[in-house]
Short mmCIF file of C-alpha atoms and ligand atoms in Angstrom, two decimals:
data_model
loop_
_atom_site.label_atom_id
_atom_site.label_comp_id
_atom_site.label_asym_id
_atom_site.label_seq_id
_atom_site.Cartn_x
_atom_site.Cartn_y
_atom_site.Cartn_z
CA MET A 18 106.13 126.12 113.72
CA THR A 19 105.27 124.21 117.04
CA THR A 20 103.00 125.62 119.65
CA ASN A 21 104.52 127.67 122.30
CA PRO A 22 104.24 125.76 125.68
CA SER A 23 103.84 129.03 127.65
CA PRO A 24 100.54 130.80 126.90
CA LEU A 25 100.49 133.87 124.90
CA LEU A 26 97.13 134.73 124.93
CA ILE A 27 96.36 135.77 128.58
CA ASP A 28 93.75 138.73 129.51
CA ARG A 29 93.91 141.04 132.40
CA PHE A 30 92.15 138.67 134.63
CA GLY A 31 94.63 135.90 134.15
CA ARG A 32 92.20 133.90 131.98
CA ILE A 33 94.00 131.81 129.27
CA VAL A 34 92.47 132.07 125.72
CA ASP A 35 93.00 128.77 124.03
CA TYR A 36 89.66 128.56 122.07
CA LEU A 37 88.63 130.39 118.87
CA ARG A 38 85.00 130.22 117.45
CA VAL A 39 84.76 131.43 113.89
CA SER A 40 81.74 132.52 112.12
CA ILE A 41 82.49 131.71 108.32
CA THR A 42 79.21 133.37 107.02
CA ASP A 43 76.28 135.28 108.53
CA ARG A 44 73.95 133.57 106.00
CA CYS A 45 71.82 130.67 106.82
CA ASP A 46 69.26 128.41 105.28
CA PHE A 47 67.03 128.68 108.42
CA ARG A 48 65.61 131.74 110.08
CA CYS A 49 65.24 130.67 113.83
CA ILE A 50 63.02 133.15 115.71
CA TYR A 51 65.50 133.58 118.51
CA CYS A 52 68.46 134.02 116.14
CA MET A 53 67.28 136.28 113.41
CA SER A 54 64.53 138.52 112.48
CA GLU A 55 62.22 137.59 109.65
CA ASN A 56 63.68 139.87 106.97
CA MET A 57 67.56 139.76 107.62
CA GLU A 58 69.83 141.84 105.45
CA PHE A 59 73.11 139.95 105.02
CA LEU A 60 76.63 141.41 104.61
CA PRO A 61 77.93 141.98 101.03
CA ARG A 62 80.44 139.42 99.99
CA ALA A 63 83.34 142.04 99.85
CA GLN A 64 82.57 142.77 103.45
CA ILE A 65 83.11 139.23 104.85
CA LEU A 66 86.45 137.70 105.13
CA SER A 67 87.62 135.50 102.32
CA LEU A 68 88.42 131.76 102.88
CA GLU A 69 92.16 132.45 102.80
CA GLU A 70 91.92 135.35 105.25
CA ILE A 71 89.93 133.13 107.68
CA GLU A 72 92.56 130.34 107.33
CA LYS A 73 95.25 133.04 107.95
CA VAL A 74 93.63 134.22 111.08
CA CYS A 75 93.25 130.62 112.29
CA ARG A 76 96.93 130.09 111.65
CA ALA A 77 97.92 133.11 113.62
CA PHE A 78 95.74 131.81 116.65
CA VAL A 79 97.11 128.37 116.44
CA GLU A 80 100.60 129.81 116.47
CA LEU A 81 99.77 131.76 119.58
CA GLY A 82 98.70 128.71 121.49
CA VAL A 83 94.91 128.23 120.53
CA HIS A 84 94.28 124.37 120.18
CA LYS A 85 90.58 124.40 119.75
CA ILE A 86 88.82 126.03 116.71
CA ARG A 87 85.02 125.80 116.22
CA ILE A 88 83.45 126.66 112.98
CA THR A 89 80.16 128.14 113.10
CA GLY A 90 77.87 130.98 111.66
CA GLY A 91 75.25 131.56 110.24
CA GLU A 92 75.15 128.06 108.82
CA PRO A 93 78.81 127.33 108.01
CA MET A 94 77.69 124.55 105.58
CA VAL A 95 76.11 127.07 103.33
CA ARG A 96 79.35 128.74 102.67
CA LYS A 97 80.83 127.93 99.31
CA GLY A 98 84.32 126.29 99.86
CA ALA A 99 83.44 125.59 103.45
CA MET A 100 84.92 121.84 103.11
CA ASP A 101 88.23 122.93 101.75
CA LEU A 102 88.54 125.61 104.59
CA LEU A 103 87.92 122.98 107.23
CA ARG A 104 90.41 120.55 105.57
CA ASN A 105 93.13 123.26 105.64
CA ILE A 106 92.33 124.49 109.13
CA GLY A 107 92.30 120.81 110.30
CA ARG A 108 95.94 120.49 109.01
CA LEU A 109 97.15 123.39 111.07
CA GLU A 110 100.05 121.92 113.20
CA GLY A 111 99.44 122.56 116.84
CA LEU A 112 95.55 122.39 116.58
CA ARG A 113 94.14 119.55 118.64
CA GLU A 114 90.52 119.99 118.12
CA LEU A 115 88.57 121.00 115.07
CA VAL A 116 84.80 121.13 115.86
CA LEU A 117 81.63 122.44 114.14
CA THR A 118 78.14 123.79 114.98
CA THR A 119 75.56 123.33 112.43
CA ASN A 120 71.73 123.30 111.98
CA GLY A 121 72.15 119.80 110.28
CA SER A 122 70.44 120.74 107.17
CA GLN A 123 73.33 119.58 105.06
CA LEU A 124 74.63 116.80 107.28
CA GLU A 125 72.97 113.86 105.26
CA ALA A 126 75.10 114.65 102.34
CA LEU A 127 78.26 116.10 104.23
CA ALA A 128 78.81 114.06 107.50
CA GLY A 129 81.25 111.70 105.96
CA ASP A 130 83.37 114.39 104.28
CA LEU A 131 83.46 116.41 107.49
CA LYS A 132 84.74 113.59 109.44
CA ALA A 133 87.33 113.08 106.55
CA CYS A 134 88.40 116.73 106.83
CA GLY A 135 89.34 116.24 110.51
CA VAL A 136 86.31 117.52 112.20
CA LYS A 137 86.25 115.78 115.54
CA ARG A 138 83.11 116.74 117.17
CA ILE A 139 79.91 118.21 116.20
CA ASN A 140 77.02 120.28 117.63
CA ILE A 141 73.78 120.05 116.00
CA SER A 142 70.88 122.52 116.94
CA LEU A 143 67.51 120.86 117.50
CA ASP A 144 64.79 122.64 119.34
CA THR A 145 61.94 120.07 118.93
CA LEU A 146 60.99 116.94 117.49
CA ASP A 147 57.62 118.19 116.50
CA ALA A 148 57.64 118.74 112.74
CA ALA A 149 55.09 121.70 112.83
CA LEU A 150 56.88 123.33 115.78
CA PHE A 151 60.20 122.90 114.20
CA LYS A 152 58.91 124.67 111.10
CA GLN A 153 57.62 127.43 113.28
CA MET A 154 60.75 127.95 115.28
CA THR A 155 63.15 127.92 112.29
CA ARG A 156 60.53 129.55 110.06
CA VAL A 157 61.71 127.45 107.03
CA GLY A 158 63.46 124.43 108.15
CA ASP A 159 62.33 120.86 107.60
CA LEU A 160 62.64 118.45 110.80
CA ASN A 161 63.04 115.03 108.85
CA THR A 162 65.97 116.49 106.83
CA VAL A 163 67.83 117.42 109.99
CA LEU A 164 66.88 114.13 111.68
CA ARG A 165 68.41 112.22 108.62
CA GLY A 166 71.42 114.40 109.02
CA ILE A 167 71.75 113.50 112.69
CA ASP A 168 71.65 109.84 111.76
CA ALA A 169 74.34 110.42 109.14
CA ALA A 170 76.48 112.22 111.69
CA ILE A 171 76.18 109.18 113.92
CA ALA A 172 77.11 106.77 111.18
CA ALA A 173 80.27 108.87 110.54
CA ASP A 174 81.36 108.09 113.88
CA PHE A 175 82.36 111.49 115.26
CA GLN A 176 84.23 111.55 118.67
CA ARG A 177 81.22 113.27 120.11
CA ILE A 178 77.82 114.41 118.82
CA LYS A 179 75.82 116.99 120.87
CA LEU A 180 72.47 118.47 120.43
CA ASN A 181 71.77 122.10 121.25
CA ALA A 182 68.31 123.30 122.20
CA VAL A 183 67.34 126.70 122.85
CA ILE A 184 64.24 126.51 125.09
CA LEU A 185 61.43 129.14 125.04
CA LYS A 186 58.62 129.15 127.60
CA ASN A 187 55.33 127.92 126.10
CA ARG A 188 56.75 127.41 122.76
CA ASN A 189 59.13 124.37 123.19
CA HIS A 190 59.55 123.98 126.89
CA GLN A 191 57.36 120.84 126.90
CA GLU A 192 59.85 119.28 124.51
CA VAL A 193 62.87 118.90 126.90
CA ARG A 194 61.92 115.32 128.08
CA LYS A 195 61.20 114.21 124.54
CA LEU A 196 64.55 115.83 123.51
CA VAL A 197 66.57 113.93 126.22
CA ASP A 198 64.77 110.65 125.29
CA PHE A 199 65.90 111.14 121.75
CA ALA A 200 69.58 111.79 122.89
CA ILE A 201 69.48 108.65 125.14
CA ALA A 202 68.18 106.59 122.35
CA LYS A 203 70.82 107.80 119.94
CA ARG A 204 73.53 107.66 122.54
CA ILE A 205 74.38 111.23 121.95
CA ASP A 206 74.65 114.22 124.42
CA ILE A 207 72.29 117.37 124.73
CA SER A 208 72.73 120.86 125.91
CA PHE A 209 69.85 123.33 126.80
CA ILE A 210 70.48 126.98 126.12
CA GLU A 211 68.85 130.04 127.70
CA GLU A 212 67.98 132.56 124.96
CA MET A 213 70.37 135.51 124.94
CA PRO A 214 69.18 138.94 123.94
CA LEU A 215 71.38 139.52 120.75
CA GLY A 216 69.92 141.52 117.92
CA MET A 217 66.32 142.78 117.38
CA ILE A 218 63.82 140.21 116.82
CA GLU A 219 60.08 140.59 116.31
CA SER A 220 58.59 137.21 116.80
CA HIS A 221 58.29 137.26 120.50
CA ASP A 222 59.48 139.18 123.84
CA ARG A 223 62.58 137.43 125.05
CA ALA A 224 61.81 138.27 128.72
CA GLU A 225 58.21 136.79 128.49
CA GLU A 226 59.46 133.38 126.85
CA TYR A 227 62.59 133.09 129.37
CA TYR A 228 62.88 129.53 130.59
CA SER A 229 65.45 129.11 132.98
CA SER A 230 68.10 126.12 133.19
CA ASP A 231 66.92 125.35 136.67
CA GLN A 232 63.11 124.87 135.48
CA ILE A 233 64.46 122.50 132.60
CA LYS A 234 66.47 120.47 135.08
CA ALA A 235 63.49 120.31 137.63
CA ASP A 236 61.27 119.24 134.74
CA LEU A 237 63.68 116.53 133.71
CA GLU A 238 64.35 115.40 137.27
CA SER A 239 60.77 114.51 137.95
CA HIS A 240 61.33 111.63 135.31
CA LEU A 241 64.86 110.70 135.25
CA THR A 242 67.96 111.00 137.43
CA LEU A 243 70.71 113.64 136.53
CA LEU A 244 74.01 112.72 138.37
CA PRO A 245 76.58 115.62 138.48
CA ASP A 246 79.34 115.02 135.85
CA THR A 247 82.78 115.86 137.02
CA THR A 248 84.62 116.16 133.79
CA HIS A 249 84.97 119.74 132.95
CA THR A 250 85.13 120.60 129.28
CA GLY A 251 86.26 124.31 129.84
CA GLY A 252 83.01 125.54 128.31
CA PRO A 253 80.06 127.20 129.70
CA SER A 254 78.02 124.06 129.88
CA ARG A 255 77.41 122.55 133.44
CA TYR A 256 76.89 118.69 132.73
CA PHE A 257 74.97 115.97 134.17
CA ARG A 258 74.86 112.32 133.35
CA VAL A 259 71.52 110.75 132.83
CA ALA A 260 71.42 107.62 135.07
CA ASP A 261 71.62 104.11 133.29
CA SER A 262 72.52 105.86 129.94
CA GLU A 263 75.53 107.03 128.02
CA THR A 264 73.99 110.48 127.68
CA LYS A 265 75.21 113.85 129.33
CA VAL A 266 72.85 116.80 129.61
CA GLY A 267 74.32 120.13 129.82
CA PHE A 268 72.96 123.55 130.73
CA ILE A 269 74.23 126.79 129.15
CA SER A 270 72.92 129.32 131.50
CA PRO A 271 74.12 132.93 130.64
CA HIS A 272 71.23 134.50 132.70
CA SER A 273 70.96 132.20 135.75
CA HIS A 274 74.50 130.94 136.36
CA ASN A 275 77.22 133.31 134.93
CA PHE A 276 80.19 131.23 133.51
CA CYS A 277 82.49 134.14 132.56
CA GLY A 278 85.06 133.59 135.26
CA ASP A 279 86.13 130.43 133.35
CA CYS A 280 86.12 131.99 129.80
CA ASN A 281 88.77 130.71 127.53
CA ARG A 282 87.42 131.79 124.22
CA VAL A 283 87.12 134.73 121.63
CA ARG A 284 85.20 134.93 118.47
CA LEU A 285 86.01 135.98 114.84
CA THR A 286 82.86 137.45 113.30
CA ALA A 287 82.24 136.79 109.48
CA GLU A 288 83.17 140.21 108.88
CA GLY A 289 86.63 139.72 110.52
CA ARG A 290 86.16 141.43 113.78
CA LEU A 291 87.77 139.75 116.80
CA LEU A 292 85.19 139.96 119.39
CA LEU A 293 86.45 139.46 122.84
CA CYS A 294 83.14 138.79 124.66
CA LEU A 295 79.65 137.52 123.32
CA GLY A 296 77.93 139.97 125.54
CA ASN A 297 79.92 142.98 124.93
CA GLU A 298 81.01 145.01 121.82
CA HIS A 299 84.71 145.09 122.76
CA SER A 300 86.47 144.06 119.45
CA VAL A 301 89.40 144.66 117.11
CA ASP A 302 89.13 144.98 113.30
CA LEU A 303 91.31 142.10 112.01
CA LYS A 304 90.06 142.58 108.32
CA GLN A 305 91.55 146.05 108.28
CA ILE A 306 94.78 144.63 109.46
CA LEU A 307 94.88 141.74 107.02
CA ARG A 308 93.82 143.78 104.03
CA SER A 309 96.22 146.61 104.71
CA ASN A 310 99.22 144.18 104.99
CA PRO A 311 98.11 140.79 103.62
CA ASP A 312 101.60 139.04 104.01
CA ASN A 313 102.33 140.31 107.66
CA LEU A 314 101.48 137.48 109.89
CA PRO A 315 103.57 139.09 112.79
CA ALA A 316 101.36 142.19 112.68
CA LEU A 317 98.36 140.21 112.85
CA LYS A 318 99.76 138.07 115.84
CA ASN A 319 100.62 141.25 117.64
CA ALA A 320 97.14 142.79 117.38
CA ILE A 321 95.67 139.47 118.58
CA VAL A 322 97.97 139.44 121.67
CA ASP A 323 97.27 143.11 122.27
CA ALA A 324 93.66 142.39 121.97
CA MET A 325 93.48 140.26 124.96
CA GLN A 326 93.92 143.50 127.16
CA ILE A 327 90.34 144.60 126.16
CA LYS A 328 88.67 141.33 126.96
CA PRO A 329 85.92 142.36 129.38
CA GLU A 330 85.53 140.66 132.72
CA LYS A 331 81.87 139.41 132.11
CA HIS A 332 78.73 139.79 130.18
CA ASP A 333 75.67 141.38 131.75
CA PHE A 334 72.51 140.37 129.84
CA ASP A 335 69.13 142.12 130.88
CA LEU A 336 66.17 140.70 129.04
CA SER A 337 64.02 143.65 130.62
CA GLU A 338 65.90 146.13 128.46
CA LYS A 339 65.82 146.46 124.62
CA PRO A 340 68.85 144.60 123.45
CA VAL A 341 72.05 146.55 123.82
CA ILE A 342 73.82 144.20 121.54
CA PHE A 343 72.62 144.88 118.02
CA ARG A 344 74.48 141.98 116.44
CA HIS A 345 72.54 138.95 115.93
CA MET A 346 73.84 135.47 116.90
CA SER A 347 74.28 134.62 113.27
CA VAL A 348 76.76 137.33 112.64
CA THR A 349 78.66 136.53 115.84
CA GLY A 350 79.01 132.86 115.63
CA GLY A 351 77.30 131.06 118.28
N1 LIG B 28 73.54 127.57 112.23
C1 LIG B 28 74.32 126.80 113.25
C2 LIG B 28 73.22 126.27 114.24
O1 LIG B 28 72.14 126.68 114.31
O2 LIG B 28 73.80 125.37 114.98
C3 LIG B 28 75.36 127.39 113.82
C4 LIG B 28 75.22 128.97 114.21
S1 LIG B 28 73.97 129.22 115.62
C5 LIG B 28 74.04 130.96 115.70
C6 LIG B 28 74.77 128.52 116.90
C7 LIG B 28 73.97 128.27 118.05
O3 LIG B 28 73.53 129.53 118.61
C8 LIG B 28 72.69 127.31 117.88
O4 LIG B 28 72.69 126.33 118.79
C9 LIG B 28 71.56 128.26 118.03
O5 LIG B 28 70.60 127.51 118.55
C10 LIG B 28 72.21 129.24 119.15
N2 LIG B 28 71.53 130.58 119.12
C11 LIG B 28 71.09 131.51 118.17
N3 LIG B 28 70.56 132.60 118.62
C12 LIG B 28 70.56 132.55 120.06
C13 LIG B 28 70.15 133.28 121.10
N4 LIG B 28 69.63 134.43 120.77
N5 LIG B 28 70.25 132.94 122.31
C14 LIG B 28 70.98 131.80 122.43
N6 LIG B 28 71.22 130.84 121.63
C15 LIG B 28 71.27 131.27 120.44
FE1 LIG B 29 70.59 129.82 111.18
FE2 LIG B 29 71.58 128.70 113.26
FE3 LIG B 29 70.73 131.11 113.39
FE4 LIG B 29 68.99 129.06 113.24
S1 LIG B 29 70.39 129.42 115.05
S2 LIG B 29 68.87 130.91 112.02
S3 LIG B 29 70.17 127.70 112.09
S4 LIG B 29 72.34 130.60 112.31
#
């Protein structure tokens, strides 16, 4: 099967969907304070898609014109069999880019295998370079393990490595310059993300700790020059190049710069829900379709095509309200 040249996945607003993000588990070896509550209940195994089911959904999407798939979670690397799944997805004809988002905890051992599986680019979360603060923000993570993982990823020579940092006021906002200096020294990129109100958390008040992309940019510009970068990656990041370096700095600003007009993506949750928008609950239960008729790929593809009709125009996050979206980012796949 070759990819159909005319797009098959188009929503009511004329946006072409060619990018799928897949959460392969809601579990994680970290408990980041903005992502999870301290005592999370995870889904029972029977409720999450099997690796075969995930692969089937990916195949259906690629046959419908999706050419980029991001594997995420939870922490994708803690799912048993993740490497085989990645290898199989990487072989799908028509898929141009298989990419991964990880917290880096397993990268020291797995970076080389990931590259061999066909993973082209990798995003690694890193909110601080201070070991004590890292422990506080992840609740359990070890900074040095992640730093060794980043070095292993660099040695494995991925096409691109990008750090992701969620910035919270009076917690890690003082870290932004050090993080950019680190990215420059390692010759990799970095994106700063505004915290989104997904799921109930108890560690902090999201509105009180909101720190905007514009504030981060201003902080950085007092020390270095950011030149607008014209290459458009089709994602929500607005990129700038740090003068006299190879590093790009991105800003993902769901509150301050709405990016929904360009949205080209949908998400598959760990429990098999096709989620049409990160900030809304519009979804289709693909697990039910898969399990009631496991060998019917056309039925699955029809359901995916039809789902495009309920993709919402935009998200509307409001930090002053209790979260309206009860699902945590770890279930959704960030
Ligand atoms: N465990 C992997 C990791 O941390 O990279 C992949 C999954 S994680 C949910 C994906 C990304 O979502 C991470 O960069 C994380 O920092 C970000 N994230 C989690 N919760 C968030 C929230 N409430 N608002 C904004 N970003 C969030
Ligand atoms: Fe785990 Fe990633 Fe969520 Fe942190 S952000 S708790 S590493 S899924």
